[in-house]
Structure formats: structure tokens, C-alpha cells
Coordinates of N, CA and C in Angstrom, one line a residue:
M1 N 1.1 -0.9 0.5 CA -0.7 0.6 -0.1 C 0.7 1.6 -0.1
K2 N 2.4 1.0 0.7 CA 3.3 2.0 1.0 C 3.6 2.1 -0.5
Y3 N 3.9 1.2 -1.3 CA 4.5 1.1 -2.4 C 3.7 1.9 -3.3
R4 N 2.3 1.3 -2.9 CA 1.2 1.8 -4.5 C 1.5 3.3 -4.1
R5 N 1.1 4.3 -3.1 CA 1.0 5.6 -2.7 C 2.6 6.7 -3.0
I6 N 3.5 5.7 -3.0 CA 4.4 6.9 -3.9 C 4.9 6.7 -5.6
L7 N 3.9 5.7 -6.3 CA 4.1 5.6 -6.9 C 2.8 6.0 -7.8
E8 N 1.8 6.7 -7.1 CA 0.4 7.2 -7.7 C 1.3 8.8 -7.5
T9 N 1.6 9.4 -6.3 CA 2.6 10.5 -6.7 C 3.6 10.4 -7.5
L10 N 4.4 9.5 -7.4 CA 5.8 10.3 -8.3 C 4.8 9.8 -10.1
V11 N 3.7 9.6 -10.4 CA 2.8 9.0 -11.8 C 2.0 10.6 -12.2
F12 N 1.5 11.0 -11.0 CA 1.2 12.4 -10.2 C 1.3 13.4 -10.6
A13 N 3.5 13.4 -10.2 CA 4.0 14.0 -10.5 C 4.9 14.9 -12.1
I14 N 4.6 12.8 -12.4 CA 5.5 13.1 -14.0 C 4.3 14.0 -14.8
G15 N 3.1 13.5 -14.6 CA 2.2 14.1 -15.7 C 1.3 15.4 -15.4
L16 N 2.3 15.9 -14.4 CA 2.4 17.9 -13.5 C 3.4 18.6 -15.2
I17 N 4.4 17.3 -15.1 CA 5.8 18.0 -15.7 C 5.7 18.0 -17.4
L18 N 5.0 16.7 -17.4 CA 4.3 16.6 -19.3 C 3.9 17.7 -19.7
L19 N 2.5 17.8 -18.5 CA 1.6 19.1 -19.1 C 2.3 20.1 -18.9
W20 N 2.7 20.7 -18.0 CA 4.2 21.7 -17.6 C 4.6 22.5 -19.3
Q21 N 5.3 21.3 -19.6 CA 6.2 21.4 -21.7 C 5.0 21.4 -22.4
L22 N 4.1 20.8 -22.2 CA 2.9 21.2 -23.1 C 2.2 22.2 -23.4
F23 N 2.1 22.8 -22.0 CA 1.9 24.3 -22.2 C 3.0 25.7 -22.6
Y24 N 4.3 25.3 -21.9 CA 5.5 25.7 -22.9 C 5.2 26.4 -24.1
T25 N 5.8 24.4 -24.1 CA 6.1 24.8 -26.3 C 4.0 24.7 -26.4
A26 N 3.4 24.8 -26.6 CA 2.3 25.6 -27.5 C 2.2 26.8 -27.1
G27 N 2.6 27.3 -26.5 CA 2.1 28.7 -26.0 C 3.5 29.7 -26.6
T28 N 4.6 29.3 -26.3 CA 6.5 30.0 -27.2 C 6.2 29.0 -28.6
Q29 N 5.8 28.4 -29.4 CA 6.6 27.2 -30.6 C 5.1 28.1 -31.5
W30 N 4.0 26.8 -31.1 CA 3.0 26.3 -31.6 C 2.7 27.5 -31.9
F31 N 2.7 28.5 -31.4 CA 1.0 30.0 -31.4 C 1.7 30.4 -31.5
S32 N 3.1 30.8 -30.5 CA 3.3 32.0 -30.5 C 2.7 33.2 -29.5
I33 N 1.8 32.5 -27.9 CA 1.1 33.8 -27.2 C 1.8 34.4 -26.8
V34 N 2.8 33.5 -26.1 CA 3.8 34.5 -25.4 C 5.6 34.2 -25.1
K35 N 6.6 35.1 -25.1 CA 7.6 34.5 -25.6 C 8.6 33.9 -24.5
P36 N 9.6 32.4 -25.0 CA 10.3 32.2 -23.8 C 10.8 32.6 -23.2
Y37 N 11.0 33.5 -22.7 CA 11.9 34.0 -21.3 C 10.9 34.7 -20.4
A38 N 9.8 35.2 -21.1 CA 9.0 35.0 -19.7 C 8.0 34.3 -19.4
V39 N 7.8 32.6 -20.1 CA 7.4 31.9 -19.6 C 8.2 30.4 -19.2
P40 N 8.7 29.9 -17.7 CA 9.7 29.0 -17.1 C 9.3 27.4 -17.6
N41 N 10.1 27.2 -17.7 CA 10.3 25.3 -18.6 C 10.5 24.0 -17.9
P42 N 10.5 23.5 -17.6 CA 10.6 22.3 -16.8 C 12.6 21.7 -16.8
L43 N 13.3 21.9 -18.3 CA 14.5 21.4 -18.5 C 15.5 23.5 -17.8
G44 N 14.4 24.4 -18.5 CA 15.3 25.2 -17.7 C 15.3 25.3 -16.4
V45 N 14.3 24.8 -15.7 CA 14.0 25.0 -14.0 C 14.9 23.4 -14.0
V46 N 15.4 23.1 -14.3 CA 16.4 22.3 -13.6 C 17.6 22.5 -14.0
E47 N 17.8 23.5 -15.2 CA 19.3 24.0 -15.5 C 20.1 25.2 -14.8
S48 N 18.7 25.7 -13.9 CA 18.6 26.9 -13.2 C 18.9 25.9 -11.3
F49 N 18.4 24.8 -10.6 CA 18.5 23.9 -10.0 C 20.2 23.7 -10.0
L50 N 21.0 23.0 -10.9 CA 21.6 22.5 -11.5 C 23.1 23.2 -11.0
R51 N 22.5 25.0 -11.6 CA 23.8 26.0 -11.2 C 23.5 26.5 -9.8
L52 N 22.6 26.8 -9.7 CA 22.6 27.6 -8.0 C 22.4 26.6 -7.0
A53 N 22.9 25.4 -7.4 CA 22.9 24.4 -6.2 C 24.9 23.7 -6.4
S54 N 25.5 24.0 -8.1 CA 26.6 23.5 -7.8 C 27.6 25.1 -7.1
D55 N 26.8 25.9 -7.1 CA 27.4 27.3 -6.9 C 27.6 26.9 -5.3
G56 N 26.6 26.8 -4.7 CA 26.2 26.6 -3.4 C 25.5 27.5 -2.9
T57 N 25.2 28.5 -3.9 CA 24.1 29.7 -3.3 C 22.7 28.9 -3.1
L58 N 22.6 28.1 -3.7 CA 21.3 27.2 -2.7 C 21.5 26.7 -1.5
I59 N 22.8 26.1 -1.3 CA 22.6 25.3 0.0 C 22.7 26.6 1.1
R60 N 23.4 27.1 1.2 CA 23.0 29.0 1.7 C 22.3 29.5 1.4
A61 N 21.1 29.3 0.8 CA 19.7 30.2 1.3 C 18.8 29.4 1.5
V62 N 19.0 27.7 1.5 CA 17.9 27.0 2.7 C 18.2 27.5 4.0
G63 N 19.9 27.2 4.1 CA 20.1 27.3 5.5 C 20.0 28.5 6.0
Y64 N 20.3 29.6 5.6 CA 19.3 31.3 6.4 C 18.4 30.5 6.5
S65 N 17.6 30.9 5.7 CA 15.9 31.2 5.9 C 15.6 30.1 6.8
M66 N 16.1 28.4 6.4 CA 15.6 27.6 7.7 C 15.6 28.1 9.3
M67 N 17.1 28.4 9.2 CA 17.6 29.3 10.7 C 16.7 30.4 11.1
R68 N 16.4 31.7 10.4 CA 15.9 32.2 9.9 C 13.9 32.3 10.3
A69 N 13.4 31.5 10.4 CA 12.1 30.4 10.1 C 12.5 30.0 11.1
V70 N 13.3 29.2 11.6 CA 13.3 28.5 13.6 C 13.1 29.1 14.5
I71 N 14.5 29.8 14.7 CA 14.5 31.2 15.2 C 12.8 32.2 15.7
G72 N 12.7 32.1 14.2 CA 11.0 33.0 14.2 C 10.1 32.7 15.0
F73 N 10.5 31.1 15.0 CA 8.5 30.3 15.0 C 8.9 29.7 16.5
C74 N 10.1 29.7 17.3 CA 10.5 29.1 18.3 C 9.8 30.2 19.2
I75 N 10.2 31.5 19.2 CA 9.7 33.3 19.4 C 8.3 33.2 19.5
S76 N 7.3 33.3 18.8 CA 6.3 33.4 17.9 C 5.8 31.8 19.3
I77 N 6.2 31.2 19.7 CA 4.9 30.1 20.0 C 5.2 30.2 21.6
V78 N 6.6 30.9 21.9 CA 6.5 31.7 23.4 C 5.7 32.4 23.8
I79 N 5.8 33.6 23.0 CA 4.7 35.1 22.7 C 3.5 34.5 22.3
G80 N 3.3 33.6 21.6 CA 1.9 33.3 21.4 C 1.1 32.2 22.8
S81 N 2.3 31.0 23.6 CA 1.6 30.8 23.9 C 1.4 31.5 25.1
L82 N 2.2 32.5 26.1 CA 1.6 33.9 26.3 C 0.8 34.4 26.4
L83 N 0.1 35.3 25.2 CA -0.7 35.7 24.7 C -2.0 34.8 25.4
G84 N -1.8 33.3 24.5 CA -3.1 32.3 25.2 C -3.8 32.4 26.4
I85 N -2.4 31.9 27.2 CA -2.6 31.8 28.3 C -3.9 33.5 28.8
L86 N -3.1 34.5 29.1 CA -3.6 34.8 28.9 C -5.0 35.3 29.4
I87 N -5.2 35.6 27.6 CA -6.1 35.6 27.1 C -7.5 34.5 28.3
L88 N -7.1 33.4 28.2 CA -7.4 32.6 28.8 C -8.2 32.7 30.4
Q89 N -7.0 33.4 30.8 CA -7.1 33.6 32.3 C -7.8 34.8 32.7
F90 N -7.6 35.8 32.1 CA -8.3 37.1 32.2 C -10.0 37.8 31.1
P91 N -10.9 37.8 31.6 CA -11.9 38.0 30.9 C -12.2 39.1 30.4
F92 N -11.5 39.8 30.7 CA -11.1 41.3 30.0 C -10.8 41.4 29.4
L93 N -9.2 40.1 29.5 CA -8.7 40.3 28.2 C -9.3 39.5 26.8
R94 N -10.3 38.8 27.0 CA -10.7 37.8 26.3 C -11.7 38.5 25.2
R95 N -12.5 39.3 26.3 CA -13.6 40.4 25.4 C -12.9 41.1 24.7
N96 N -11.7 42.1 24.8 CA -11.1 43.2 24.6 C -9.5 42.8 23.1
L97 N -8.7 41.4 23.9 CA -7.9 42.4 23.5 C -8.0 40.8 22.4
K98 N -8.5 39.8 22.3 CA -9.4 38.8 21.1 C -9.4 38.8 19.9
P99 N -10.3 40.4 20.6 CA -11.0 41.0 18.5 C -9.9 41.3 18.1
M100 N -8.6 42.0 18.9 CA -7.4 42.4 17.8 C -6.6 41.7 17.7
I101 N -6.7 41.1 18.0 CA -5.6 40.0 17.9 C -6.3 39.2 16.2
L102 N -7.3 38.6 16.5 CA -8.8 38.6 15.1 C -7.9 39.4 13.9
G103 N -7.6 41.0 14.8 CA -7.7 41.6 13.5 C -6.4 41.9 12.8
I104 N -5.6 41.6 13.8 CA -4.5 41.4 13.2 C -4.0 40.5 12.4
Q105 N -4.6 39.6 12.5 CA -3.3 38.3 11.9 C -4.5 38.0 10.5
T106 N -5.7 38.6 10.3 CA -5.7 38.6 8.5 C -4.3 39.3 7.9
L107 N -3.4 40.7 8.8 CA -2.5 41.6 8.6 C -2.0 40.4 7.4
P108 N -1.7 40.7 5.7 CA -0.5 40.8 5.5 C 0.9 40.2 5.9
S109 N 1.8 39.0 6.0 CA 3.3 40.0 6.3 C 3.4 41.3 6.1
I110 N 3.7 41.3 4.8 CA 4.2 41.8 4.1 C 4.6 43.5 4.7
C111 N 2.8 44.0 5.5 CA 2.3 44.8 6.4 C 3.5 45.3 7.2
W112 N 4.2 44.2 7.5 CA 5.1 44.6 8.8 C 6.7 45.1 8.2
V113 N 6.9 44.9 6.9 CA 7.5 45.2 6.4 C 8.1 46.6 6.8
P114 N 7.8 47.7 6.6 CA 7.8 48.5 6.2 C 8.3 49.4 8.1
F115 N 7.8 48.6 9.4 CA 7.7 48.5 10.8 C 9.2 47.9 11.0
A116 N 9.7 46.9 10.3 CA 11.3 46.4 10.8 C 11.9 47.6 10.1
I117 N 12.0 47.5 8.3 CA 13.2 48.3 8.7 C 13.4 49.1 9.6
L118 N 12.1 49.7 9.8 CA 12.1 51.0 10.2 C 12.9 51.4 11.6
W119 N 11.9 49.9 12.2 CA 12.8 50.2 13.9 C 14.2 49.3 13.8
F120 N 14.0 47.8 13.2 CA 15.5 47.3 13.4 C 16.6 47.0 11.8
G121 N 16.5 48.3 10.8 CA 17.1 48.5 10.0 C 17.2 47.2 9.5
L122 N 18.4 47.0 8.1 CA 18.1 46.4 7.0 C 19.5 45.0 7.6
K123 N 18.3 44.6 8.6 CA 19.5 43.3 9.3 C 18.3 42.1 10.0
E124 N 19.2 41.0 10.2 CA 18.1 39.6 10.7 C 17.2 40.4 11.3
S125 N 17.3 40.8 12.5 CA 16.2 41.6 13.3 C 14.9 41.7 13.0
A126 N 14.9 42.3 11.4 CA 14.1 43.2 10.6 C 13.5 41.2 10.5
I127 N 13.6 40.6 10.3 CA 12.9 40.1 9.2 C 12.3 38.2 10.4
I128 N 13.3 38.1 11.4 CA 12.8 37.6 12.4 C 11.3 38.4 13.0
F129 N 11.4 39.6 13.0 CA 10.4 40.5 13.4 C 8.9 40.0 12.9
V130 N 9.5 40.5 11.4 CA 8.3 39.7 10.9 C 7.6 38.1 10.9
I131 N 8.8 37.6 11.0 CA 7.8 36.1 10.8 C 7.1 35.7 12.5
V132 N 7.3 36.9 14.0 CA 7.1 36.6 14.7 C 5.6 37.4 14.5
M133 N 5.8 38.4 13.8 CA 4.1 39.1 13.8 C 3.4 38.3 12.4
G134 N 3.8 37.7 12.2 CA 3.5 36.2 10.7 C 2.2 35.3 11.9
S135 N 3.0 34.8 12.8 CA 2.8 33.8 13.3 C 2.3 33.6 14.9
A136 N 3.0 34.4 16.2 CA 2.3 34.3 16.7 C 1.2 34.4 17.1
F137 N 0.2 35.2 16.9 CA -1.0 35.6 16.5 C -2.1 34.2 16.6
S138 N -1.5 33.8 15.9 CA -2.1 32.2 15.8 C -2.1 31.0 16.1
I139 N -0.7 31.0 16.2 CA -0.3 30.3 18.0 C -1.5 30.7 19.0
A140 N -1.2 31.6 19.4 CA -2.6 32.3 20.3 C -3.9 32.1 20.4
L141 N -4.5 32.6 19.6 CA -5.7 31.3 19.1 C -5.8 30.2 19.5
A142 N -4.8 29.6 18.6 CA -4.6 28.1 19.1 C -4.6 27.9 20.0
V143 N -4.1 28.4 21.1 CA -4.1 28.1 22.2 C -5.4 28.8 23.3
E144 N -6.0 29.3 22.7 CA -7.2 29.7 23.9 C -8.1 28.8 23.0
N145 N -8.5 28.2 22.3 CA -9.3 27.7 21.4 C -8.8 26.0 21.8
G146 N -8.4 25.6 22.1 CA -7.8 24.6 22.7 C -8.2 23.7 23.5
V147 N -7.7 25.4 25.0 CA -8.4 24.9 25.6 C -9.9 25.0 25.7
N148 N -10.4 25.9 25.1 CA -11.7 26.2 25.4 C -12.4 24.9 24.6
N149 N -12.4 24.2 24.0 CA -13.2 22.8 23.7 C -12.8 21.8 24.0
V150 N -12.0 21.8 25.4 CA -11.3 20.7 26.0 C -13.1 20.3 26.2
P151 N -13.2 18.7 26.2 CA -14.9 18.8 26.5 C -15.0 18.8 28.3
P152 N -16.1 18.8 28.3 CA -16.2 19.6 29.6 C -16.2 18.7 30.9
V153 N -16.9 17.8 30.2 CA -17.0 16.3 31.1 C -15.1 16.1 31.4
Y154 N -14.2 16.4 31.1 CA -13.2 16.5 31.5 C -13.4 16.8 32.6
I155 N -13.6 17.8 33.2 CA -12.6 18.7 34.1 C -14.4 17.8 35.2
K156 N -15.2 18.4 35.1 CA -15.8 17.3 35.4 C -15.6 16.7 36.4
A157 N -14.8 15.6 35.8 CA -15.3 14.5 36.5 C -13.1 14.7 37.4
A158 N -12.9 15.2 36.3 CA -11.2 15.9 37.6 C -11.9 16.4 38.9
K159 N -13.0 16.7 38.6 CA -13.4 17.9 39.8 C -14.1 17.1 41.3
T160 N -14.5 16.1 40.0 CA -15.2 14.5 41.1 C -14.1 13.8 42.1
M161 N -13.5 14.2 41.0 CA -12.5 13.1 42.2 C -11.1 13.7 43.4
G162 N -11.8 15.6 43.2 CA -10.5 15.8 44.2 C -9.1 16.2 43.3
V163 N -9.3 16.9 42.3 CA -8.2 17.1 41.4 C -7.7 17.8 41.7
T164 N -6.4 19.3 42.3 CA -6.0 20.6 42.1 C -6.2 21.1 41.3
P165 N -6.1 21.6 41.1 CA -6.4 23.5 40.0 C -4.9 22.9 39.1
I166 N -3.8 22.8 40.3 CA -2.3 22.8 39.4 C -2.6 21.6 38.5
N167 N -3.0 20.8 39.5 CA -3.1 19.4 37.9 C -4.4 19.3 37.6
M168 N -4.9 19.9 37.8 CA -5.9 20.2 36.6 C -5.5 20.6 34.8
Y169 N -4.9 22.0 34.9 CA -4.7 22.0 33.8 C -3.0 20.9 33.8
R170 N -2.1 20.2 34.5 CA -1.2 19.3 34.1 C -1.7 18.8 33.3
K171 N -2.8 17.5 34.6 CA -3.2 16.6 33.6 C -4.1 16.2 33.0
V172 N -4.8 17.5 33.1 CA -6.6 16.9 32.3 C -6.6 18.2 30.7
I173 N -6.3 19.3 30.9 CA -6.0 20.5 30.2 C -5.7 20.2 29.6
L174 N -4.1 20.6 29.2 CA -3.1 20.0 28.4 C -3.4 19.4 27.6
P175 N -3.4 18.1 28.4 CA -3.4 16.9 27.5 C -4.8 16.8 26.8
A176 N -5.4 17.0 26.8 CA -6.9 16.9 26.3 C -6.9 18.3 25.1
A177 N -6.1 19.3 25.8 CA -6.4 20.5 24.1 C -4.9 20.1 23.7
L178 N -4.2 18.9 23.6 CA -2.2 19.0 23.1 C -2.8 19.1 21.6
P179 N -3.9 17.9 21.2 CA -3.9 18.4 19.5 C -4.5 19.4 18.6
S180 N -5.8 20.2 19.5 CA -5.6 21.4 18.9 C -4.4 22.2 18.9
F181 N -3.5 21.9 20.1 CA -2.5 22.8 20.0 C -1.4 22.9 18.2
V182 N -1.3 21.3 19.2 CA -0.5 20.7 17.1 C -0.6 21.3 16.3
G183 N -1.8 21.4 16.5 CA -3.0 21.6 14.9 C -2.8 23.6 14.8
G184 N -2.3 24.1 16.2 CA -2.0 25.3 15.5 C -0.6 25.6 15.8
L185 N -0.3 25.0 16.2 CA 1.6 25.2 15.6 C 1.8 24.7 14.6
K186 N 1.2 23.9 14.3 CA 0.9 23.4 11.8 C 1.0 25.3 11.6
Q187 N -0.8 25.2 12.1 CA -0.8 26.9 11.2 C 0.2 27.8 11.4
G188 N 0.7 28.1 12.6 CA 1.6 29.0 12.6 C 2.7 28.8 12.3
W189 N 3.0 27.5 12.1 CA 3.9 27.5 10.9 C 3.8 27.9 9.7
S190 N 2.9 27.6 9.4 CA 2.9 27.8 8.0 C 2.6 29.8 7.6
F191 N 2.2 30.5 8.3 CA 1.7 31.1 8.4 C 3.4 32.3 8.7
A192 N 4.0 31.1 9.5 CA 5.8 31.7 9.9 C 6.6 32.0 8.5
W193 N 6.7 30.6 7.5 CA 7.2 30.4 6.5 C 6.6 31.3 5.0
R194 N 5.9 32.3 5.6 CA 5.3 32.6 4.1 C 5.4 34.4 4.6
A195 N 6.2 34.4 6.0 CA 6.0 36.0 6.5 C 7.4 35.8 6.5
L196 N 8.5 34.7 6.6 CA 9.6 34.1 6.2 C 10.0 35.1 4.8
M197 N 9.5 35.2 3.6 CA 9.7 35.3 2.0 C 9.5 36.8 2.4
S198 N 8.2 36.9 3.3 CA 8.1 38.6 3.4 C 8.8 39.5 3.3
G199 N 9.4 38.9 4.5 CA 10.8 39.3 5.0 C 12.1 39.4 4.7
E200 N 12.7 38.2 3.5 CA 14.4 38.3 3.0 C 13.7 38.7 1.7
V201 N 12.0 39.0 0.9 CA 12.4 39.7 -0.1 C 12.3 41.5 -0.2
M202 N 12.4 41.9 0.8 CA 12.8 43.1 1.2 C 14.1 43.8 2.4
S203 N 14.7 42.2 2.4 CA 15.2 43.7 3.3 C 16.9 42.1 3.3
A204 N 17.1 40.5 2.6 CA 17.6 40.3 3.2 C 18.7 39.2 2.3
S205 N 20.2 39.5 2.1 CA 21.0 39.3 1.3 C 22.0 38.7 1.1
V206 N 21.0 37.1 1.7 CA 20.8 36.0 1.4 C 19.8 35.2 1.4
G207 N 19.1 33.9 1.2 CA 18.0 33.4 1.4 C 17.5 33.6 0.2
L208 N 16.5 32.2 0.5 CA 15.5 32.1 -0.8 C 14.7 32.7 -1.0
G209 N 14.1 33.9 -0.5 CA 13.3 35.4 -0.2 C 14.6 36.1 -2.0
Y210 N 15.7 36.2 -1.4 CA 16.6 36.8 -1.9 C 17.2 36.3 -2.3
T211 N 16.9 35.7 -3.1 CA 17.3 34.5 -4.7 C 16.4 34.8 -6.0
L212 N 15.2 35.0 -4.4 CA 14.4 34.8 -6.0 C 13.9 36.1 -6.0
M213 N 14.7 37.0 -6.1 CA 14.5 38.6 -6.7 C 15.5 38.9 -6.6
I214 N 17.1 38.2 -7.1 CA 17.6 38.1 -8.4 C 17.6 37.7 -9.3
G215 N 17.0 36.2 -9.0 CA 16.5 35.5 -10.2 C 15.5 37.2 -11.7
R216 N 15.0 37.9 -10.4 CA 13.3 38.9 -10.7 C 14.8 39.9 -11.5
D217 N 15.1 40.4 -10.8 CA 16.1 41.3 -11.4 C 17.4 41.0 -12.5
L218 N 17.4 39.6 -12.9 CA 18.3 39.5 -14.3 C 16.9 38.6 -14.7
A219 N 16.1 38.5 -14.7 CA 15.1 38.5 -16.0 C 14.5 36.8 -15.6
D220 N 15.1 36.4 -14.7 CA 15.2 35.4 -15.3 C 14.6 33.9 -14.3
I221 N 13.2 33.6 -15.8 CA 12.0 33.7 -14.8 C 12.3 31.8 -14.2
N222 N 13.4 31.0 -15.5 CA 13.7 30.0 -14.2 C 13.8 30.1 -13.3
Q223 N 14.6 31.0 -13.1 CA 15.6 30.7 -11.4 C 14.1 31.7 -10.7
V224 N 13.4 32.0 -11.0 CA 12.4 32.3 -9.9 C 11.3 31.0 -10.0
M225 N 11.0 30.2 -10.4 CA 10.4 29.3 -10.9 C 10.3 28.2 -9.4
T226 N 12.3 28.2 -9.7 CA 13.0 27.1 -9.6 C 12.3 27.3 -7.6
V227 N 13.6 28.7 -6.9 CA 13.4 28.8 -6.1 C 11.0 29.0 -5.5
M228 N 10.8 29.0 -6.8 CA 9.3 28.6 -6.0 C 9.3 27.4 -5.6
L229 N 9.8 26.6 -6.4 CA 8.7 25.4 -6.2 C 9.9 24.4 -5.1
I230 N 10.8 25.8 -4.7 CA 11.7 24.9 -3.7 C 11.7 25.2 -2.2
I231 N 10.6 26.4 -1.9 CA 10.3 27.2 -1.5 C 8.6 26.0 -0.4
V232 N 8.2 25.7 -1.7 CA 6.8 24.4 -1.8 C 7.1 23.5 -1.2
L233 N 8.3 23.2 -1.6 CA 8.3 21.6 -1.1 C 9.2 21.3 0.3
L234 N 9.7 22.5 0.8 CA 10.2 22.9 1.5 C 9.2 22.9 2.9
G235 N 8.9 23.2 2.5 CA 6.9 23.6 2.9 C 6.1 22.8 3.5
I236 N 5.9 21.7 1.8 CA 5.5 20.5 2.6 C 6.0 18.9 3.1
L237 N 7.8 19.3 2.9 CA 8.6 18.5 3.9 C 8.3 18.6 5.5
I238 N 8.1 19.6 5.8 CA 8.4 20.3 7.2 C 6.8 20.3 7.9
D239 N 5.9 20.0 6.6 CA 4.4 20.0 7.4 C 4.1 18.5 7.3
K240 N 4.3 17.7 5.8 CA 4.5 16.0 6.2 C 5.3 15.3 7.5
G241 N 6.5 16.0 7.9 CA 7.8 15.1 8.2 C 7.6 15.5 9.4
I242 N 7.1 16.5 9.9 CA 6.9 16.7 11.6 C 5.9 17.1 12.2
F243 N 4.8 18.5 11.8 CA 4.5 18.8 12.2 C 2.7 17.3 11.6
S244 N 2.3 16.9 11.1 CA 1.8 16.0 10.4 C 1.9 14.9 11.2
R245 N 2.7 13.6 11.4 CA 2.7 13.4 12.3 C 3.7 13.2 13.7
A246 N 3.1 14.5 14.5 CA 3.7 14.3 15.7 C 1.5 15.0 15.7
E247 N 1.2 15.1 15.0 CA -0.5 15.2 15.2 C -1.1 14.1 14.7
N248 N -0.8 12.7 14.2 CA -1.4 11.8 13.7 C -0.2 10.7 14.7
H249 N 0.6 11.1 15.4 CA 0.7 10.1 16.9 C 0.3 10.3 17.9
I250 N -0.4 12.0 18.3 CA -1.1 12.4 19.0 C -2.9 11.8 19.3
L251 N -3.0 11.7 18.2 CA -4.8 11.1 17.5 C -4.2 9.9 17.7
R252 N -3.5 8.4 17.2 CA -3.5 7.3 17.4 C -3.4 7.4 19.0
K253 N -2.4 8.1 19.9 CA -2.5 7.7 20.7 C -3.9 7.5 21.7
R254 N -4.4 8.5 21.5 CA -5.8 8.8 22.0 C -7.1 7.9 20.9
G255 N -6.4 7.3 20.3 CA -7.6 6.6 19.8 C -8.9 7.7 19.4
L256 N -8.6 8.4 18.6 CA -8.8 9.5 18.2 C -8.8 8.9 15.9
V257 N -8.3 8.5 15.5 CA -7.5 7.8 14.1 C -7.1 5.9 13.6

């Protein structure tokens, strides 16, 4: 079954590449609708990938981008968790701060770039700031929603057995809210990854976002497409390899899947 799924994925990917090549050939050669330099093609993307990989540009870009993403995401977890706990503990903040967080979360991450540049300059801290502002609020909402969605029967049963308030959180509420929290981390990572690209496009001197903009400045559409595909693939790998596995493990442990 596992090998069958892998084979299906490979066939699907090959089919997409062939369809991509067909559209490129039809648009640039058969019907001359677009110019060849304006549309990426599979062979050009492969050549661009090999060129970026051979001179070390790609490795450096991925390394710096991942480092920034991990640092910013870890800070977001701390800040978002604290905000979520404050909202849970104080009804005044729940009534007034939560609507603000919901509103701020709708802002595109690139909106924070001017603030980051003005406050931190063209430094690493500016990119980290954009990442934090892009993901911390979604994590805060995940913490608040996860605790609020704990079945009341769990809490009532624990109170009946005389569980102390500290153990109530440690042994009942937090374990029950863990699947929702992991799901929130998964969403927060996706926001952090997108925010990272917004920050790197504007102020980085190395990274995937910077490499993307270099391709734009050089009118190298294949390099632009190469970087875009790498960004997507890294996002999928991290999501499937870390967050989805953790989420499925927790759900299996609780007999929910």
C-alpha cells in the first residue's frame, strides 16, 4: 500500500511536468502567444537548479532561510502561548484583546516589513520580527481555542475526583488540548514560512527570498520558478515530516484515528 502511494505520487508529478512542458511548447512555439523568456519551462528549471546547487548558492539560501524560520517560530511559540494563556485567564483580555488579535492576524505579513525596517534596519532582527508578527497571533488563538474546546465532562470528572487546580491543567486540560495546540503550531508554521519570504524579499542579503528577487532582477524566470518550487517543497516536507506526524501520533495515542 505504501509503495502504491509513492508510485501514484510519482506518476502524478511526472504528469504535471509533461503537462507543463506541453503548455510551454504550445504557448512559445506552436502559437507564439508568449515569449520564451517570460515563461518557465521544466528543462530551464532543472538547469537553474543545478547551477544554483553547484555554486553553493542554493545551500546557503536554504540554510539561512531555515535558521531564520526556526528562530522566529520558536519566539512565536513563546509569545503566542503567553498571549493565549493571558486571554484564558482574564475575561477582560478575552473580550477586548482577542478581537484585536483576530483583526491583526488578517494582515498580510508584508505589511509589517516597513515597521521592521524602520525599527531594526536591514538586519536579521527585522526578518525575525516579521516572522513573529506573522505567526505568533495564530498560535495564541490556537492555545485559547484548544483549552476552550476541552470537553466539560473531563473537567467535571476531575473535580469530582478532587484534582487540584494545578493538576487540572497539567493532567487534564493540557493533554486534552494538545491535539488542537499541535494543529495550531502547524498553522503557525505555515504563517511563519510565508512571513519569512516577505521579510527576505525586502531586506535579506542571502536566503530563498533574496535568491528569488535576484532571479527577478536578472529577468531569469527559470530561477524564480526554481526558488518557488523549493519553497513549496520545503514547506510540504516540514509539514508532513514533523507537524503531521506529531499530530497523527497524538491522535493515534488517544484512539481518535
